[in-house]
PDB file of C-alpha atoms in Angstrom:
ATOM      1  CA  VAL A  27       0.000   0.000   0.000  1.00  0.00           C
ATOM      2  CA  GLY A  28       1.123   3.557  -0.724  1.00  0.00           C
ATOM      3  CA  PRO A  29       4.356   4.837  -2.264  1.00  0.00           C
ATOM      4  CA  THR A  30       6.465   2.647   0.056  1.00  0.00           C
ATOM      5  CA  GLN A  31       4.423  -0.464  -0.832  1.00  0.00           C
ATOM      6  CA  VAL A  32       4.167  -1.536   2.804  1.00  0.00           C
ATOM      7  CA  PRO A  33       2.427  -4.941   3.144  1.00  0.00           C
ATOM      8  CA  CYS A  34      -1.051  -4.713   4.674  1.00  0.00           C
ATOM      9  CA  TYR A  35      -4.023  -6.898   5.568  1.00  0.00           C
ATOM     10  CA  HIS A  36      -7.293  -5.118   4.799  1.00  0.00           C
ATOM     11  CA  VAL A  37     -10.693  -6.153   6.139  1.00  0.00           C
ATOM     12  CA  PRO A  38     -13.538  -4.095   4.601  1.00  0.00           C
ATOM     13  CA  ALA A  39     -16.551  -3.162   6.696  1.00  0.00           C
ATOM     14  CA  PRO A  40     -18.905  -6.160   6.393  1.00  0.00           C
ATOM     15  CA  GLU A  41     -21.991  -4.078   5.655  1.00  0.00           C
ATOM     16  CA  SER A  42     -22.034  -1.495   2.890  1.00  0.00           C
ATOM     17  CA  THR A  43     -23.904   1.520   4.242  1.00  0.00           C
ATOM     18  CA  TYR A  44     -24.206   5.189   3.432  1.00  0.00           C
ATOM     19  CA  GLU A  45     -23.616   6.284   7.008  1.00  0.00           C
ATOM     20  CA  GLU A  46     -21.119   9.087   7.322  1.00  0.00           C
ATOM     21  CA  PRO A  47     -18.390   9.376   8.261  1.00  0.00           C
ATOM     22  CA  LYS A  48     -16.859   6.064   7.304  1.00  0.00           C
ATOM     23  CA  LYS A  49     -14.456   4.736   9.899  1.00  0.00           C
ATOM     24  CA  ALA A  50     -11.407   2.498  10.067  1.00  0.00           C
ATOM     25  CA  ILE A  51      -8.994   1.050  12.600  1.00  0.00           C
ATOM     26  CA  ILE A  52      -5.297   0.965  11.733  1.00  0.00           C
ATOM     27  CA  LEU A  53      -3.615  -1.889  13.612  1.00  0.00           C
ATOM     28  CA  PHE A  54       0.084  -1.681  14.510  1.00  0.00           C
ATOM     29  CA  PRO A  55       1.577  -5.144  15.200  1.00  0.00           C
ATOM     30  CA  ASP A  56       4.060  -6.406  17.736  1.00  0.00           C
ATOM     31  CA  VAL A  57       7.391  -8.060  16.895  1.00  0.00           C
ATOM     32  CA  TRP A  58       5.601 -11.106  15.458  1.00  0.00           C
ATOM     33  CA  GLY A  59       3.904  -9.205  12.625  1.00  0.00           C
ATOM     34  CA  PHE A  60       1.245 -11.208  10.827  1.00  0.00           C
ATOM     35  CA  GLN A  61       2.290 -14.431  12.627  1.00  0.00           C
ATOM     36  CA  SER A  62       0.358 -13.563  15.790  1.00  0.00           C
ATOM     37  CA  ARG A  63      -3.409 -13.383  16.417  1.00  0.00           C
ATOM     38  CA  ILE A  64      -3.555  -9.861  15.012  1.00  0.00           C
ATOM     39  CA  LEU A  65      -5.301 -10.795  11.748  1.00  0.00           C
ATOM     40  CA  LYS A  66      -8.072 -12.593  13.639  1.00  0.00           C
ATOM     41  CA  ILE A  67      -8.399  -9.546  15.894  1.00  0.00           C
ATOM     42  CA  ALA A  68      -8.811  -7.344  12.815  1.00  0.00           C
ATOM     43  CA  ASP A  69     -11.507  -9.681  11.478  1.00  0.00           C
ATOM     44  CA  TYR A  70     -13.339  -9.560  14.820  1.00  0.00           C
ATOM     45  CA  LEU A  71     -13.229  -5.776  15.152  1.00  0.00           C
ATOM     46  CA  ALA A  72     -14.375  -5.188  11.574  1.00  0.00           C
ATOM     47  CA  LEU A  73     -17.374  -7.432  12.199  1.00  0.00           C
ATOM     48  CA  LYS A  74     -18.313  -6.056  15.609  1.00  0.00           C
ATOM     49  CA  LEU A  75     -17.850  -2.375  14.715  1.00  0.00           C
ATOM     50  CA  ASN A  76     -18.835  -2.529  11.039  1.00  0.00           C
ATOM     51  CA  CYS A  77     -15.680  -0.672  10.084  1.00  0.00           C
ATOM     52  CA  ASP A  78     -12.644  -1.236   7.910  1.00  0.00           C
ATOM     53  CA  CYS A  79      -9.520  -2.629   9.568  1.00  0.00           C
ATOM     54  CA  LEU A  80      -6.025  -2.313   8.136  1.00  0.00           C
ATOM     55  CA  VAL A  81      -3.103  -4.207   9.690  1.00  0.00           C
ATOM     56  CA  VAL A  82       0.199  -2.662   8.600  1.00  0.00           C
ATOM     57  CA  ASP A  83       3.329  -4.838   8.487  1.00  0.00           C
ATOM     58  CA  PHE A  84       5.953  -2.185   9.168  1.00  0.00           C
ATOM     59  CA  PHE A  85       8.570  -4.957   9.560  1.00  0.00           C
ATOM     60  CA  ARG A  86       7.839  -6.337   6.068  1.00  0.00           C
ATOM     61  CA  GLY A  87       7.578  -9.997   6.963  1.00  0.00           C
ATOM     62  CA  GLU A  88      10.436 -10.056   9.438  1.00  0.00           C
ATOM     63  CA  THR A  89       9.862 -11.030  13.073  1.00  0.00           C
ATOM     64  CA  LYS A  90      11.726 -11.285  16.350  1.00  0.00           C
ATOM     65  CA  ASP A  91      12.997 -14.707  15.257  1.00  0.00           C
ATOM     66  CA  ASP A  92      14.973 -13.024  12.457  1.00  0.00           C
ATOM     67  CA  HIS A  93      16.657 -10.561  14.819  1.00  0.00           C
ATOM     68  CA  PRO A  94      18.294 -11.848  18.031  1.00  0.00           C
ATOM     69  CA  ASP A  95      19.468  -8.293  18.754  1.00  0.00           C
ATOM     70  CA  MET A  96      16.086  -6.590  19.097  1.00  0.00           C
ATOM     71  CA  LYS A  97      17.539  -3.211  20.028  1.00  0.00           C
ATOM     72  CA  ALA A  98      19.564  -3.071  16.821  1.00  0.00           C
ATOM     73  CA  TRP A  99      16.530  -4.209  14.840  1.00  0.00           C
ATOM     74  CA  PHE A 100      14.250  -1.553  16.303  1.00  0.00           C
ATOM     75  CA  ALA A 101      16.891   1.085  15.572  1.00  0.00           C
ATOM     76  CA  GLN A 102      16.635   0.167  11.883  1.00  0.00           C
ATOM     77  CA  VAL A 103      12.914   1.043  11.906  1.00  0.00           C
ATOM     78  CA  PRO A 104      12.741   4.589  13.322  1.00  0.00           C
ATOM     79  CA  TYR A 105       9.555   6.603  13.243  1.00  0.00           C
ATOM     80  CA  GLU A 106      11.165   9.205  10.985  1.00  0.00           C
ATOM     81  CA  PRO A 107      11.275   8.535   8.105  1.00  0.00           C
ATOM     82  CA  LYS A 108      10.275   4.871   7.811  1.00  0.00           C
ATOM     83  CA  ILE A 109       7.136   4.458   9.926  1.00  0.00           C
ATOM     84  CA  ARG A 110       5.968   7.971   9.122  1.00  0.00           C
ATOM     85  CA  GLU A 111       6.128   7.384   5.364  1.00  0.00           C
ATOM     86  CA  ASP A 112       4.446   3.969   5.585  1.00  0.00           C
ATOM     87  CA  LEU A 113       1.667   5.341   7.781  1.00  0.00           C
ATOM     88  CA  GLN A 114       1.046   8.412   5.628  1.00  0.00           C
ATOM     89  CA  GLY A 115       0.706   6.181   2.588  1.00  0.00           C
ATOM     90  CA  CYS A 116      -1.768   3.906   4.390  1.00  0.00           C
ATOM     91  CA  LEU A 117      -3.915   6.774   5.641  1.00  0.00           C
ATOM     92  CA  GLU A 118      -4.011   8.392   2.213  1.00  0.00           C
ATOM     93  CA  TYR A 119      -4.892   5.061   0.614  1.00  0.00           C
ATOM     94  CA  MET A 120      -7.794   4.507   3.018  1.00  0.00           C
ATOM     95  CA  LYS A 121      -9.047   8.059   2.510  1.00  0.00           C
ATOM     96  CA  THR A 122      -8.890   8.106  -1.269  1.00  0.00           C
ATOM     97  CA  THR A 123      -9.663   4.472  -2.111  1.00  0.00           C
ATOM     98  CA  HIS A 124     -12.153   3.616   0.634  1.00  0.00           C
ATOM     99  CA  SER A 125     -13.507   7.073   1.583  1.00  0.00           C
ATOM    100  CA  ILE A 126     -12.508   6.722   5.245  1.00  0.00           C
ATOM    101  CA  GLU A 127     -12.867   9.875   7.315  1.00  0.00           C
ATOM    102  CA  ASP A 128     -12.426   8.782  10.949  1.00  0.00           C
ATOM    103  CA  PHE A 129      -9.446   6.721  12.077  1.00  0.00           C
ATOM    104  CA  ALA A 130      -8.696   4.891  15.288  1.00  0.00           C
ATOM    105  CA  ALA A 131      -5.405   3.168  16.038  1.00  0.00           C
ATOM    106  CA  MET A 132      -4.779  -0.064  17.922  1.00  0.00           C
ATOM    107  CA  GLY A 133      -1.290  -1.207  18.772  1.00  0.00           C
ATOM    108  CA  PHE A 134       0.343  -4.191  20.401  1.00  0.00           C
ATOM    109  CA  CYS A 135       3.646  -3.863  22.287  1.00  0.00           C
ATOM    110  CA  TRP A 136       5.993  -2.109  19.790  1.00  0.00           C
ATOM    111  CA  GLY A 137       2.972  -0.893  17.860  1.00  0.00           C
ATOM    112  CA  ASN A 138       1.896   1.376  20.683  1.00  0.00           C
ATOM    113  CA  TRP A 139       5.261   3.125  20.698  1.00  0.00           C
ATOM    114  CA  ALA A 140       4.775   3.773  16.965  1.00  0.00           C
ATOM    115  CA  ILE A 141       1.257   5.120  17.566  1.00  0.00           C
ATOM    116  CA  ALA A 142       2.502   7.446  20.310  1.00  0.00           C
ATOM    117  CA  LYS A 143       5.189   8.766  17.946  1.00  0.00           C
ATOM    118  CA  SER A 144       2.533   9.391  15.302  1.00  0.00           C
ATOM    119  CA  CYS A 145       0.539  11.459  17.810  1.00  0.00           C
ATOM    120  CA  GLU A 146       3.685  13.401  18.622  1.00  0.00           C
ATOM    121  CA  ASP A 147       4.015  13.968  14.856  1.00  0.00           C
ATOM    122  CA  GLY A 148       0.504  15.392  14.584  1.00  0.00           C
ATOM    123  CA  VAL A 149      -1.486  12.425  13.254  1.00  0.00           C
ATOM    124  CA  GLU A 150      -5.078  12.803  14.457  1.00  0.00           C
ATOM    125  CA  TRP A 151      -6.689   9.660  15.833  1.00  0.00           C
ATOM    126  CA  LYS A 152     -10.311   9.488  16.912  1.00  0.00           C
ATOM    127  CA  ALA A 153      -9.166   6.976  19.524  1.00  0.00           C
ATOM    128  CA  VAL A 154      -6.114   4.930  20.481  1.00  0.00           C
ATOM    129  CA  ILE A 155      -6.356   1.403  21.916  1.00  0.00           C
ATOM    130  CA  ALA A 156      -3.143   0.302  23.638  1.00  0.00           C
ATOM    131  CA  PRO A 157      -2.879  -3.239  25.051  1.00  0.00           C
ATOM    132  CA  HIS A 158       0.468  -4.009  26.774  1.00  0.00           C
ATOM    133  CA  PRO A 159       2.329  -1.027  25.264  1.00  0.00           C
ATOM    134  CA  SER A 160       6.129  -1.003  24.836  1.00  0.00           C
ATOM    135  CA  PHE A 161       6.666   2.716  25.304  1.00  0.00           C
ATOM    136  CA  LYS A 162      10.089   1.870  26.786  1.00  0.00           C
ATOM    137  CA  ILE A 163      11.439   1.640  23.230  1.00  0.00           C
ATOM    138  CA  GLU A 164      11.600   5.444  23.277  1.00  0.00           C
ATOM    139  CA  SER A 165      14.341   5.455  25.931  1.00  0.00           C
ATOM    140  CA  TRP A 166      15.881   2.004  25.391  1.00  0.00           C
ATOM    141  CA  VAL A 167      16.455   2.383  21.643  1.00  0.00           C
ATOM    142  CA  PHE A 168      16.216   6.074  20.812  1.00  0.00           C
ATOM    143  CA  GLY A 169      17.391   7.796  23.999  1.00  0.00           C
ATOM    144  CA  GLY A 170      14.103   9.585  24.622  1.00  0.00           C
ATOM    145  CA  ASP A 171      11.770   9.816  27.601  1.00  0.00           C
ATOM    146  CA  ASP A 172       9.028   7.199  27.576  1.00  0.00           C
ATOM    147  CA  PRO A 173       6.905   8.599  30.446  1.00  0.00           C
ATOM    148  CA  GLU A 174       6.868  11.925  28.617  1.00  0.00           C
ATOM    149  CA  LEU A 175       5.871  10.148  25.412  1.00  0.00           C
ATOM    150  CA  VAL A 176       2.851   8.675  27.235  1.00  0.00           C
ATOM    151  CA  LYS A 177       1.897  12.161  28.454  1.00  0.00           C
ATOM    152  CA  THR A 178       2.168  13.444  24.869  1.00  0.00           C
ATOM    153  CA  LEU A 179      -0.044  10.612  23.621  1.00  0.00           C
ATOM    154  CA  LEU A 180      -2.709  11.428  26.222  1.00  0.00           C
ATOM    155  CA  ALA A 181      -2.463  15.152  25.493  1.00  0.00           C
ATOM    156  CA  LYS A 182      -2.777  14.737  21.721  1.00  0.00           C
ATOM    157  CA  CYS A 183      -5.616  12.169  21.760  1.00  0.00           C
ATOM    158  CA  SER A 184      -8.547  12.654  24.135  1.00  0.00           C
ATOM    159  CA  ALA A 185      -9.692   9.016  23.912  1.00  0.00           C
ATOM    160  CA  VAL A 186      -6.924   6.565  24.814  1.00  0.00           C
ATOM    161  CA  LEU A 187      -7.640   3.135  26.291  1.00  0.00           C
ATOM    162  CA  LEU A 188      -4.498   1.854  28.030  1.00  0.00           C
ATOM    163  CA  MET A 189      -4.490  -1.864  28.890  1.00  0.00           C
ATOM    164  CA  PRO A 190      -1.160  -2.746  30.515  1.00  0.00           C
ATOM    165  CA  ALA A 191      -0.267  -6.199  31.807  1.00  0.00           C
ATOM    166  CA  SER A 192       0.936  -6.934  35.324  1.00  0.00           C
ATOM    167  CA  ASN A 193       4.607  -6.653  34.357  1.00  0.00           C
ATOM    168  CA  ASP A 194       4.341  -3.470  32.272  1.00  0.00           C
ATOM    169  CA  PRO A 195       5.916  -0.299  33.773  1.00  0.00           C
ATOM    170  CA  GLU A 196       3.874   1.336  36.540  1.00  0.00           C
ATOM    171  CA  TYR A 197       4.040   4.786  34.956  1.00  0.00           C
ATOM    172  CA  ILE A 198       1.591   3.580  32.301  1.00  0.00           C
ATOM    173  CA  SER A 199      -1.223   3.117  34.812  1.00  0.00           C
ATOM    174  CA  GLN A 200      -0.135   6.026  36.995  1.00  0.00           C
ATOM    175  CA  THR A 201      -0.134   8.719  34.297  1.00  0.00           C
ATOM    176  CA  PRO A 202      -3.064  11.118  34.926  1.00  0.00           C
ATOM    177  CA  LEU A 203      -5.969  10.696  32.504  1.00  0.00           C
ATOM    178  CA  SER A 204      -8.363  13.238  31.049  1.00  0.00           C
ATOM    179  CA  GLY A 205     -11.165  13.416  28.489  1.00  0.00           C
ATOM    180  CA  ARG A 206     -12.549   9.997  27.599  1.00  0.00           C
ATOM    181  CA  SER A 207      -9.266   8.198  28.280  1.00  0.00           C
ATOM    182  CA  ALA A 208      -9.218   5.181  30.586  1.00  0.00           C
ATOM    183  CA  CYS A 209      -6.868   2.501  31.888  1.00  0.00           C
ATOM    184  CA  ILE A 210      -7.578  -1.172  32.620  1.00  0.00           C
ATOM    185  CA  VAL A 211      -4.762  -3.146  34.255  1.00  0.00           C
ATOM    186  CA  PHE A 212      -4.795  -6.895  33.526  1.00  0.00           C
ATOM    187  CA  ASP A 213      -3.215  -8.201  36.729  1.00  0.00           C
ATOM    188  CA  ASP A 214      -3.199 -11.869  35.723  1.00  0.00           C
ATOM    189  CA  MET A 215      -1.540 -11.291  32.357  1.00  0.00           C
ATOM    190  CA  GLN A 216       2.052 -10.934  31.193  1.00  0.00           C
ATOM    191  CA  HIS A 217       3.219  -8.502  28.511  1.00  0.00           C
ATOM    192  CA  GLY A 218       2.039  -9.558  25.048  1.00  0.00           C
ATOM    193  CA  TRP A 219      -0.937 -11.663  26.064  1.00  0.00           C
ATOM    194  CA  THR A 220      -3.548 -10.438  23.574  1.00  0.00           C
ATOM    195  CA  THR A 221      -1.731 -11.606  20.451  1.00  0.00           C
ATOM    196  CA  ARG A 222       0.095 -14.680  21.778  1.00  0.00           C
ATOM    197  CA  GLY A 223      -0.519 -17.768  23.882  1.00  0.00           C
ATOM    198  CA  ASP A 224      -2.855 -20.755  23.614  1.00  0.00           C
ATOM    199  CA  LEU A 225      -6.435 -19.680  24.262  1.00  0.00           C
ATOM    200  CA  ASP A 226      -7.681 -23.276  24.495  1.00  0.00           C
ATOM    201  CA  ALA A 227      -5.072 -24.278  27.085  1.00  0.00           C
ATOM    202  CA  ASP A 228      -5.304 -21.218  29.340  1.00  0.00           C
ATOM    203  CA  PRO A 229      -8.763 -20.196  30.626  1.00  0.00           C
ATOM    204  CA  LYS A 230      -7.431 -16.970  32.190  1.00  0.00           C
ATOM    205  CA  LEU A 231      -5.821 -15.979  28.905  1.00  0.00           C
ATOM    206  CA  GLN A 232      -9.050 -16.644  27.039  1.00  0.00           C
ATOM    207  CA  ARG A 233     -10.976 -14.636  29.633  1.00  0.00           C
ATOM    208  CA  ASP A 234      -8.697 -11.610  29.412  1.00  0.00           C
ATOM    209  CA  VAL A 235      -8.289 -11.613  25.620  1.00  0.00           C
ATOM    210  CA  THR A 236     -12.078 -11.623  25.455  1.00  0.00           C
ATOM    211  CA  ALA A 237     -12.248  -8.813  28.018  1.00  0.00           C
ATOM    212  CA  CYS A 238      -9.683  -6.776  26.078  1.00  0.00           C
ATOM    213  CA  LEU A 239     -11.581  -7.111  22.807  1.00  0.00           C
ATOM    214  CA  GLU A 240     -14.979  -6.444  24.369  1.00  0.00           C
ATOM    215  CA  SER A 241     -13.582  -3.350  26.102  1.00  0.00           C
ATOM    216  CA  THR A 242     -12.121  -2.215  22.780  1.00  0.00           C
ATOM    217  CA  VAL A 243     -15.468  -2.591  21.013  1.00  0.00           C
ATOM    218  CA  SER A 244     -17.358  -0.727  23.756  1.00  0.00           C
ATOM    219  CA  PHE A 245     -14.787   2.070  23.866  1.00  0.00           C
ATOM    220  CA  LEU A 246     -14.762   2.548  20.091  1.00  0.00           C
ATOM    221  CA  GLN A 247     -18.542   2.410  19.774  1.00  0.00           C
ATOM    222  CA  VAL A 248     -18.760   5.414  22.079  1.00  0.00           C
ATOM    223  CA  THR A 249     -15.767   7.222  20.627  1.00  0.00           C
ATOM    224  CA  PHE A 250     -16.677   6.789  16.969  1.00  0.00           C
ATOM    225  CA  ALA A 251     -20.158   8.087  17.760  1.00  0.00           C
ATOM    226  CA  ALA A 252     -18.850  11.173  19.588  1.00  0.00           C
TER     227      ALA A 252
END
């Protein structure tokens, strides 16, 4: 998609309607790209919210397995210019080809750092959904300030749903909220739970993945309607 030809998985809204404005969710993956549950999550959200979903493979088919040195790998995919150019191309494609007007973003781990950087860059999201965010990439890889990046995200977008796991940094749940933003801490989960793990073998995982997705649907139903 777009001038950079970034690989994407597109799920059209299941019902063709003339309701305006048309809406879409851009999904930012974790280090497993399309190999995680993210495509099934996109299918689910498109169905439940009757909106388009676009999963963007910023890593172009590569995953954590291809890069033992994750810090060096992340450094090769900075927000400026790589993510910025890919994202701009995707947004323009959805606007011009599919007449999308309202965009929400949903990220997983690394993806939430990328979303926060896009907010810092001025991208306007109707809402941001952030399960187990890896904001620490800002300081660990790029020498920035991750708590400040979270504050910027919350200042730039008035509807952010943070959903950290039990072992995510405390500053995520302790950052003051305003507007329609909210935070749900999943105390029984470890970082990365929504897109990985065996749902059939772990009842708690199944419970909390379901809770995460149901909370996402409820939050976006309200936010898209606002």
